[in-house]
Coordinates of C-alpha atoms and ligand atoms in Angstrom, one line a residue:
M1 CA 1.0 33.7 -18.6
A2 CA -0.4 30.7 -20.4
H3 CA -0.7 27.6 -18.3
D4 CA 1.1 24.4 -19.5
L5 CA -2.1 22.5 -19.1
V6 CA -5.5 22.8 -17.5
V7 CA -7.9 20.1 -16.4
K8 CA -11.2 21.7 -17.0
N9 CA -14.8 21.1 -15.9
G10 CA -14.0 18.4 -13.4
K11 CA -15.6 17.7 -10.0
I12 CA -12.6 18.3 -7.8
V13 CA -12.6 16.1 -4.8
Y14 CA -11.2 17.4 -1.6
P15 CA -11.5 15.8 1.9
W16 CA -14.0 18.4 2.8
G17 CA -16.2 18.5 -0.3
I18 CA -16.5 18.3 -4.1
V19 CA -16.3 21.5 -6.1
E20 CA -16.5 22.0 -9.8
G21 CA -13.5 23.9 -11.3
D22 CA -10.4 23.9 -13.4
I23 CA -6.9 22.8 -12.2
A24 CA -4.0 24.7 -13.9
V25 CA -0.6 23.2 -14.1
N26 CA 2.8 24.9 -14.7
D27 CA 6.2 23.2 -14.5
G28 CA 4.6 20.1 -13.1
R29 CA 2.9 21.7 -10.2
I30 CA -0.6 23.0 -9.5
S31 CA -0.4 26.7 -10.2
V32 CA -4.0 27.8 -9.9
I33 CA -7.3 26.2 -9.1
Y34 CA -10.0 28.2 -10.9
E35 CA -13.7 28.5 -10.2
K36 CA -16.0 27.0 -12.8
G37 CA -16.4 29.4 -15.8
S38 CA -13.1 31.3 -15.3
T39 CA -11.1 32.4 -18.3
Y40 CA -7.4 31.9 -18.8
D41 CA -4.8 30.9 -21.4
A42 CA -3.7 27.3 -21.7
K43 CA -1.4 25.5 -24.1
E44 CA -3.3 22.3 -23.6
T45 CA -6.5 21.3 -21.9
V46 CA -8.0 18.0 -20.7
D47 CA -11.8 18.0 -20.5
A48 CA -13.0 16.3 -17.3
S49 CA -16.7 17.1 -17.8
G50 CA -18.8 14.6 -15.8
L51 CA -15.7 13.1 -14.2
H52 CA -14.2 13.4 -10.7
V53 CA -10.6 14.6 -10.2
L54 CA -8.9 13.0 -7.2
P55 CA -5.4 13.7 -5.8
G56 CA -3.1 11.1 -7.4
L57 CA -3.4 7.9 -5.3
I58 CA -0.6 6.8 -3.2
D59 CA -0.1 3.1 -2.7
T60 CA 1.5 2.7 0.7
H61 CA 2.4 -0.9 0.3
V62 CA 4.2 -2.3 -2.8
H63 CA 6.8 -5.0 -3.2
I64 CA 8.4 -4.5 -6.6
G65 CA 9.9 -7.9 -7.8
W66 CA 8.4 -10.1 -5.1
P67 CA 9.0 -13.0 -5.0
D68 CA 11.6 -13.7 -7.6
W69 CA 12.0 -11.0 -10.3
P70 CA 15.0 -8.7 -10.2
F71 CA 13.9 -5.2 -9.2
E72 CA 14.7 -3.7 -12.7
E73 CA 12.7 -6.4 -14.5
D74 CA 9.5 -5.9 -12.5
L75 CA 9.9 -2.1 -12.1
G76 CA 8.3 -1.3 -15.4
P77 CA 5.3 -3.7 -15.2
T78 CA 4.5 -2.8 -11.5
T79 CA 4.7 1.0 -12.1
K80 CA 2.8 0.8 -15.4
A81 CA 0.1 -1.2 -13.4
A82 CA 0.2 1.6 -10.9
A83 CA -0.3 4.4 -13.4
A84 CA -3.0 2.5 -15.3
G85 CA -4.8 2.0 -12.0
G86 CA -4.7 5.6 -11.0
V87 CA -1.8 5.4 -8.6
T88 CA 0.8 8.2 -9.0
T89 CA 3.1 7.3 -6.0
V90 CA 4.2 3.9 -4.7
L91 CA 5.9 3.2 -1.4
N92 CA 8.2 0.2 -2.2
Y93 CA 9.7 -2.1 0.4
V94 CA 13.5 -2.5 0.1
M95 CA 14.5 -6.0 1.2
A96 CA 18.3 -6.0 1.5
P97 CA 19.3 -7.9 4.7
E98 CA 23.0 -7.6 4.0
S99 CA 23.0 -3.8 3.7
L100 CA 19.8 -1.7 3.8
V101 CA 21.7 1.5 2.8
K102 CA 23.3 -0.2 -0.2
G103 CA 19.8 -1.6 -1.2
I104 CA 18.2 1.8 -1.0
E105 CA 21.0 3.4 -3.1
E106 CA 20.8 0.7 -5.8
Q107 CA 17.0 0.7 -6.0
K108 CA 16.8 4.5 -5.9
H109 CA 19.1 4.7 -8.9
K110 CA 17.2 2.0 -10.8
F111 CA 13.8 3.5 -9.8
E112 CA 14.7 6.9 -11.4
R113 CA 15.6 5.2 -14.7
G114 CA 12.6 3.1 -15.2
S115 CA 9.6 4.0 -13.1
Y116 CA 6.3 5.3 -14.6
V117 CA 5.2 6.9 -11.3
D118 CA 6.9 8.6 -8.4
G119 CA 7.9 6.7 -5.3
C120 CA 9.5 6.5 -1.9
F121 CA 10.8 3.5 0.0
H122 CA 10.3 1.6 3.3
G123 CA 13.3 -0.3 4.6
M124 CA 13.0 -3.8 6.0
I125 CA 14.8 -4.6 9.3
F126 CA 16.2 -8.0 9.8
S127 CA 19.3 -7.6 11.9
E128 CA 21.4 -5.5 14.3
K129 CA 23.4 -4.4 11.4
N130 CA 20.2 -3.1 9.6
I131 CA 19.2 -1.2 12.9
E132 CA 22.6 0.5 12.9
E133 CA 21.9 1.7 9.3
I134 CA 18.6 3.3 10.3
P135 CA 20.0 6.9 10.8
E136 CA 21.8 6.8 7.4
A137 CA 18.8 5.4 5.7
A138 CA 16.7 8.3 7.2
Q139 CA 19.0 10.8 5.9
M140 CA 18.5 9.4 2.4
G141 CA 14.8 10.0 2.8
V142 CA 13.7 6.5 4.0
R143 CA 12.1 6.9 7.4
S144 CA 9.8 4.0 7.7
F145 CA 11.0 0.5 8.6
K146 CA 9.2 -2.8 8.4
F147 CA 9.4 -5.6 10.9
F148 CA 8.3 -8.9 9.5
L149 CA 7.1 -10.6 12.7
P150 CA 5.7 -13.9 11.4
Y151 CA 8.4 -15.0 9.0
R152 CA 10.9 -17.3 10.8
G153 CA 11.8 -20.9 11.0
S154 CA 10.1 -22.9 8.2
E155 CA 8.2 -19.6 7.2
A156 CA 11.4 -17.5 6.8
V157 CA 11.9 -15.7 3.5
P158 CA 15.5 -16.2 2.2
P159 CA 17.9 -14.6 2.3
A160 CA 16.4 -13.0 5.4
V161 CA 16.3 -14.9 8.6
G162 CA 13.5 -14.2 11.0
I163 CA 13.5 -11.5 13.6
D164 CA 12.9 -11.8 17.4
D165 CA 11.6 -9.4 20.1
G166 CA 15.2 -8.2 20.6
I167 CA 15.3 -6.8 17.1
L168 CA 11.9 -5.3 17.6
Y169 CA 12.9 -3.7 20.8
T170 CA 16.3 -2.2 19.7
G171 CA 14.8 -1.3 16.3
F172 CA 11.9 0.6 17.9
K173 CA 14.3 2.5 20.2
K174 CA 16.5 3.6 17.2
I175 CA 13.5 4.7 15.1
A176 CA 12.1 6.6 18.1
E177 CA 15.3 8.7 18.1
L178 CA 14.8 10.0 14.6
N179 CA 13.9 13.7 14.0
P180 CA 11.8 14.2 11.9
K181 CA 10.1 11.2 13.2
G182 CA 10.5 7.7 11.8
R183 CA 7.8 5.0 12.0
A184 CA 7.9 1.2 12.6
L185 CA 5.8 -0.8 10.2
C186 CA 4.7 -4.1 11.6
H187 CA 3.2 -7.2 10.0
C188 CA 1.3 -8.5 12.9
E189 CA 0.6 -12.2 13.2
N190 CA 1.7 -14.7 15.9
I191 CA 3.7 -17.4 14.1
E192 CA 4.0 -19.9 17.0
V193 CA 0.2 -20.3 16.9
F194 CA 0.5 -21.0 13.2
F195 CA 3.1 -23.7 13.7
K196 CA 1.0 -25.5 16.2
L197 CA -2.1 -25.4 14.1
K198 CA -0.2 -26.5 11.1
D199 CA 1.1 -29.5 12.9
E200 CA -2.4 -30.5 14.0
F201 CA -4.0 -30.0 10.6
L202 CA -1.2 -32.1 9.0
K203 CA -1.6 -34.9 11.5
Q204 CA -5.3 -34.9 10.8
H205 CA -4.7 -34.9 7.0
R206 CA -7.2 -32.1 6.7
E207 CA -7.9 -31.1 3.1
D208 CA -10.9 -28.9 3.9
I209 CA -9.2 -26.0 5.7
D210 CA -8.7 -22.4 4.5
W211 CA -5.5 -20.4 5.0
H212 CA -7.5 -18.4 7.5
D213 CA -8.0 -21.6 9.7
T214 CA -4.2 -21.8 10.1
R215 CA -3.8 -18.0 11.2
P216 CA -7.0 -17.2 13.0
N217 CA -8.1 -13.7 13.9
F218 CA -6.8 -13.8 17.5
S219 CA -3.2 -14.3 16.3
E220 CA -3.3 -11.0 14.5
V221 CA -5.0 -9.3 17.5
E222 CA -2.4 -10.7 19.9
S223 CA 0.4 -9.4 17.7
I224 CA -1.1 -5.9 17.3
R225 CA -1.4 -5.7 21.1
R226 CA 2.2 -6.7 21.7
V227 CA 3.5 -4.3 19.1
A228 CA 1.4 -1.5 20.7
F229 CA 2.9 -2.4 24.1
F230 CA 6.5 -2.2 22.7
A231 CA 5.6 1.1 21.0
K232 CA 4.4 2.5 24.3
E233 CA 7.5 1.4 26.2
T234 CA 9.9 2.8 23.5
G235 CA 7.9 5.9 22.4
C236 CA 8.2 4.6 18.8
P237 CA 5.4 5.6 16.4
V238 CA 4.0 2.4 14.9
Y239 CA 2.0 1.5 11.8
I240 CA 0.1 -1.8 11.4
V241 CA 0.3 -2.9 7.8
H242 CA -2.4 -4.8 6.0
M243 CA -5.0 -5.1 8.8
S244 CA -7.4 -7.9 8.0
V245 CA -9.5 -8.7 11.1
K246 CA -12.8 -7.3 12.4
E247 CA -11.2 -6.7 15.9
G248 CA -8.4 -4.6 14.4
P249 CA -10.0 -1.1 14.6
E250 CA -10.9 -1.6 18.2
E251 CA -7.3 -2.5 19.0
I252 CA -6.1 0.7 17.3
R253 CA -8.6 2.7 19.4
R254 CA -7.4 0.9 22.6
A255 CA -3.8 1.7 21.9
R256 CA -4.5 5.3 21.1
A257 CA -6.4 5.7 24.3
E258 CA -3.3 4.7 26.0
G259 CA -1.2 7.3 24.3
V260 CA 0.4 5.2 21.6
D261 CA 1.2 6.9 18.2
I262 CA -0.4 4.1 16.1
T263 CA -1.7 4.1 12.6
G264 CA -3.6 1.3 10.8
E265 CA -3.5 0.4 7.1
T266 CA -5.8 -2.0 5.3
C267 CA -5.9 -3.3 1.7
P268 CA -8.7 -3.8 -1.0
Q269 CA -8.5 -7.6 -0.6
Y270 CA -9.3 -7.4 3.1
L271 CA -12.3 -5.0 2.2
T272 CA -13.7 -6.9 -0.7
L273 CA -12.6 -10.5 -0.8
T274 CA -13.2 -13.4 1.7
K275 CA -11.7 -16.8 2.5
R276 CA -14.1 -18.3 0.0
A277 CA -11.8 -17.1 -2.9
D278 CA -9.4 -19.7 -4.4
R279 CA -7.6 -21.1 -1.3
I280 CA -4.2 -21.5 -3.0
L281 CA -4.2 -18.6 -5.5
S282 CA -5.5 -16.2 -3.0
K283 CA -3.2 -17.4 -0.2
V284 CA -1.8 -14.4 1.5
N285 CA -0.5 -13.2 4.9
P286 CA -2.6 -12.3 6.8
P287 CA -5.3 -14.5 5.2
L288 CA -8.5 -13.4 3.5
R289 CA -11.3 -13.6 6.2
D290 CA -15.0 -13.1 6.2
T291 CA -17.7 -10.7 5.2
E292 CA -18.0 -9.4 8.8
D293 CA -14.3 -8.6 8.8
N294 CA -14.7 -6.7 5.4
E295 CA -17.5 -4.6 6.9
S296 CA -15.6 -3.8 10.1
L297 CA -12.6 -2.6 8.1
W298 CA -14.8 -0.4 5.8
Q299 CA -16.2 1.1 9.0
G300 CA -12.6 1.6 10.4
L301 CA -11.7 3.5 7.3
N302 CA -14.9 5.6 7.5
D303 CA -14.5 6.6 11.1
G304 CA -10.8 7.4 10.7
T305 CA -9.5 4.6 12.9
L306 CA -7.7 3.1 10.0
S307 CA -6.1 6.0 8.2
C308 CA -4.2 4.5 5.3
L309 CA -4.8 2.3 2.3
G310 CA -2.3 0.2 0.3
S311 CA -2.4 -2.8 -2.0
D312 CA 0.3 -5.1 -0.6
H313 CA 1.2 -5.6 -4.3
A314 CA 3.3 -8.8 -4.4
P315 CA 3.4 -9.9 -8.1
C316 CA 3.8 -13.6 -7.4
A317 CA 3.4 -16.0 -10.4
K318 CA 0.9 -18.9 -10.6
K319 CA 3.7 -21.4 -10.8
H320 CA 4.6 -20.6 -7.1
K321 CA 0.9 -21.5 -6.2
T322 CA 0.3 -25.1 -6.7
E323 CA 0.1 -26.8 -3.3
F324 CA -1.7 -25.4 -0.2
W325 CA 1.2 -25.5 2.4
S326 CA 4.1 -24.7 0.1
A327 CA 2.4 -22.0 -2.1
V328 CA 4.1 -18.6 -1.9
V329 CA 1.9 -16.0 -0.3
G330 CA 0.7 -12.8 -1.9
F331 CA -0.6 -11.5 -5.2
A332 CA -0.6 -8.4 -7.4
G333 CA -2.9 -5.6 -6.5
V334 CA -1.7 -2.1 -7.4
Q335 CA -3.8 -1.8 -10.6
T336 CA -7.0 -3.2 -9.0
M337 CA -6.8 -1.1 -5.8
L338 CA -8.7 2.0 -7.0
P339 CA -11.4 0.1 -9.0
A340 CA -12.0 -2.2 -6.1
V341 CA -12.5 0.7 -3.7
L342 CA -14.6 2.7 -6.1
S343 CA -16.8 -0.3 -7.0
E344 CA -17.3 -1.9 -3.6
G345 CA -16.8 1.1 -1.5
V346 CA -17.9 4.4 -3.2
N347 CA -20.5 3.0 -5.6
K348 CA -22.0 0.8 -2.9
G349 CA -22.2 3.6 -0.3
R350 CA -19.6 2.3 2.0
L351 CA -17.1 5.1 1.5
T352 CA -17.3 8.6 0.0
L353 CA -15.0 10.0 -2.5
E354 CA -14.1 12.8 0.0
K355 CA -13.0 10.0 2.4
L356 CA -10.9 8.6 -0.3
A357 CA -9.2 12.0 -0.8
E358 CA -8.7 12.2 3.0
I359 CA -7.1 8.7 3.0
T360 CA -4.7 9.8 0.2
L361 CA -3.8 12.8 2.3
N362 CA -3.3 10.6 5.3
N363 CA -1.0 8.3 3.2
A364 CA 1.1 11.3 2.2
R365 CA 1.3 12.8 5.7
T366 CA 2.1 9.5 7.4
F367 CA 5.1 9.0 5.2
G368 CA 6.4 12.6 5.0
L369 CA 5.3 13.1 1.4
H370 CA 2.9 16.0 2.2
P371 CA 2.7 18.8 1.0
R372 CA 4.2 17.7 -2.3
K373 CA 1.8 14.7 -2.6
G374 CA -1.6 13.7 -1.4
V375 CA -3.4 17.1 -2.0
L376 CA -5.0 19.2 -4.7
S377 CA -3.6 22.5 -3.8
V378 CA -1.5 25.3 -5.3
G379 CA 2.2 24.4 -5.1
A380 CA 1.7 20.6 -4.8
D381 CA 2.9 18.3 -7.5
A382 CA 0.3 18.0 -10.3
D383 CA -0.5 14.4 -9.6
L384 CA -4.1 13.8 -10.7
T385 CA -6.3 10.8 -11.0
I386 CA -9.4 11.4 -13.1
V387 CA -12.1 8.8 -12.4
D388 CA -15.3 7.8 -14.1
L389 CA -17.6 6.4 -11.4
N390 CA -19.9 4.8 -14.1
K391 CA -17.1 3.0 -16.1
T392 CA -17.3 -0.8 -15.5
V393 CA -14.4 -3.0 -16.3
Q394 CA -14.3 -6.8 -16.2
I395 CA -11.0 -7.7 -14.6
K396 CA -8.8 -10.0 -16.5
A397 CA -5.1 -10.7 -15.5
Q398 CA -4.1 -10.7 -19.2
N399 CA -5.2 -7.0 -19.5
L400 CA -3.4 -5.8 -16.4
Y401 CA 0.2 -4.6 -16.7
H402 CA 1.7 -6.4 -13.7
I403 CA 4.3 -9.2 -14.3
S404 CA 2.1 -11.7 -12.4
D405 CA 0.0 -14.0 -14.5
F406 CA -3.2 -14.0 -12.3
T407 CA -5.3 -11.7 -10.1
P408 CA -7.6 -12.6 -7.2
F409 CA -10.1 -10.2 -8.8
E410 CA -10.3 -12.3 -12.1
D411 CA -13.7 -11.9 -13.9
M412 CA -15.0 -9.4 -11.3
S413 CA -16.9 -6.5 -12.9
L414 CA -15.7 -3.4 -11.1
K415 CA -17.7 -0.2 -11.5
G416 CA -15.6 2.9 -11.2
N417 CA -12.2 3.3 -12.9
A418 CA -9.4 5.7 -13.5
V419 CA -9.7 7.2 -17.0
L420 CA -6.6 9.4 -16.8
T421 CA -3.5 9.5 -14.6
M422 CA -1.1 12.4 -14.4
V423 CA 2.2 12.6 -12.7
R424 CA 3.7 16.0 -12.2
G425 CA 1.7 17.3 -15.1
Q426 CA 2.5 14.5 -17.5
V427 CA -0.3 12.3 -18.6
V428 CA 1.0 8.7 -18.0
A429 CA -2.1 6.7 -18.5
K430 CA -5.4 7.1 -20.4
E431 CA -8.3 4.7 -20.3
G432 CA -6.2 2.1 -18.6
K433 CA -3.4 2.2 -21.2
I434 CA 0.1 3.7 -20.6
V435 CA 0.6 6.7 -22.9
G436 CA 3.6 8.3 -21.1
R437 CA 7.3 7.5 -20.6
P438 CA 9.1 6.3 -17.4
T439 CA 9.9 9.6 -15.8
G440 CA 9.2 8.7 -12.1
K441 CA 11.2 10.3 -9.4
F442 CA 12.3 9.1 -5.9
I443 CA 10.7 11.5 -3.4
P444 CA 12.5 11.5 -0.1
A445 CA 10.3 11.4 3.0
Y446 CA 10.4 14.8 4.8
Q447 CA 12.2 16.3 1.8
Q448 CA 11.6 19.9 2.9
E449 CA 12.6 19.4 6.5
L450 CA 15.8 17.5 5.5
G451 CA 16.7 20.0 2.7
L452 CA 17.0 17.1 0.2
Ligands
ZN501 ZN1 3.6 -6.6 2.3

């Protein structure tokens, strides 16, 4: 039998080591992994000599359309950016306060008509009504639910109103009842502390402060501790999104020692950027911090305390970022995630490629996408990211596919980039350019277990 396609002579990256060999694909799945020098028939080959072949990256944290593009308008740009940046699966947040189930249905339909990569969704919880929808959403393959702790009062994000501890408690209880398991995703910051600090800074007419000064490290730490305590009381597995502080890994270890099922995620911006970046354009929640926070988070990824990596891609436009206090938070990041990690992590000795493969596996396992996604093994989807560790790209927003008109990585030279991205055996991007069509699929979480 001839293979549809073989990626040959690559250095195949597994969590346990790097082995030279050839990956054969049939019907969109990995059919054989050959030792170097094997013979076989192939209709098409891709030569990966001198390059590394990683399992297609999974971005656990993507907000398609944030803050003000319709989902269908931003779907193409965001998923093209993903593919060009070596990401083959995105986990997108569905924000539909009026009906989560309806929001999931609508976005799933649109996603399968216009996405360049595969994806799954997280649901966002704002109300008792959303909590009641959790079992139905879970049956649709959405089993992770986000709680936006620090967005209320003047910081609320319309049309959503803020949540309180009652929503957190009843939501956690409902998620804990799901089988296979669900997971509560928490944005951890203490908003009352922010309100007080903001008042003080405004009274003092302070122009010299960074966003970090308004949301100091301890406000994230306190929130992680409280979420862990709620998780312990309710038995709900939790996941702390976009961890930014140096104290974070220790908090995860502490909660785990108490028996809490807790997972931590961090993002390239918290690993590589600091509060010295542009204070308005780089305004994000939680804020960019300091180099010692960067180093602690790299360490947390290395020792397995932080298991997951996502970009928190929020393709905000410059026009929303003009004044310090009113600027919308967030920025695009799905296309710069892999080069930032390869350049500042792998090429600077902070992270091994094997560890990056392990993180990709963790991302898939945590959200019920394994064994289809996250691994290079026979039977898995042929999602491959081929990288050249020596390829340097100078980042320019105008060259990135996202809809946003800036990037906090502007002008940075990042060494290590994706040179080919394959989704289910189809080459979608080559040398940072889209060459494929939008054939992305919605992949339900725990697909096999649910028989979906
Ligand atoms: Zn986010």
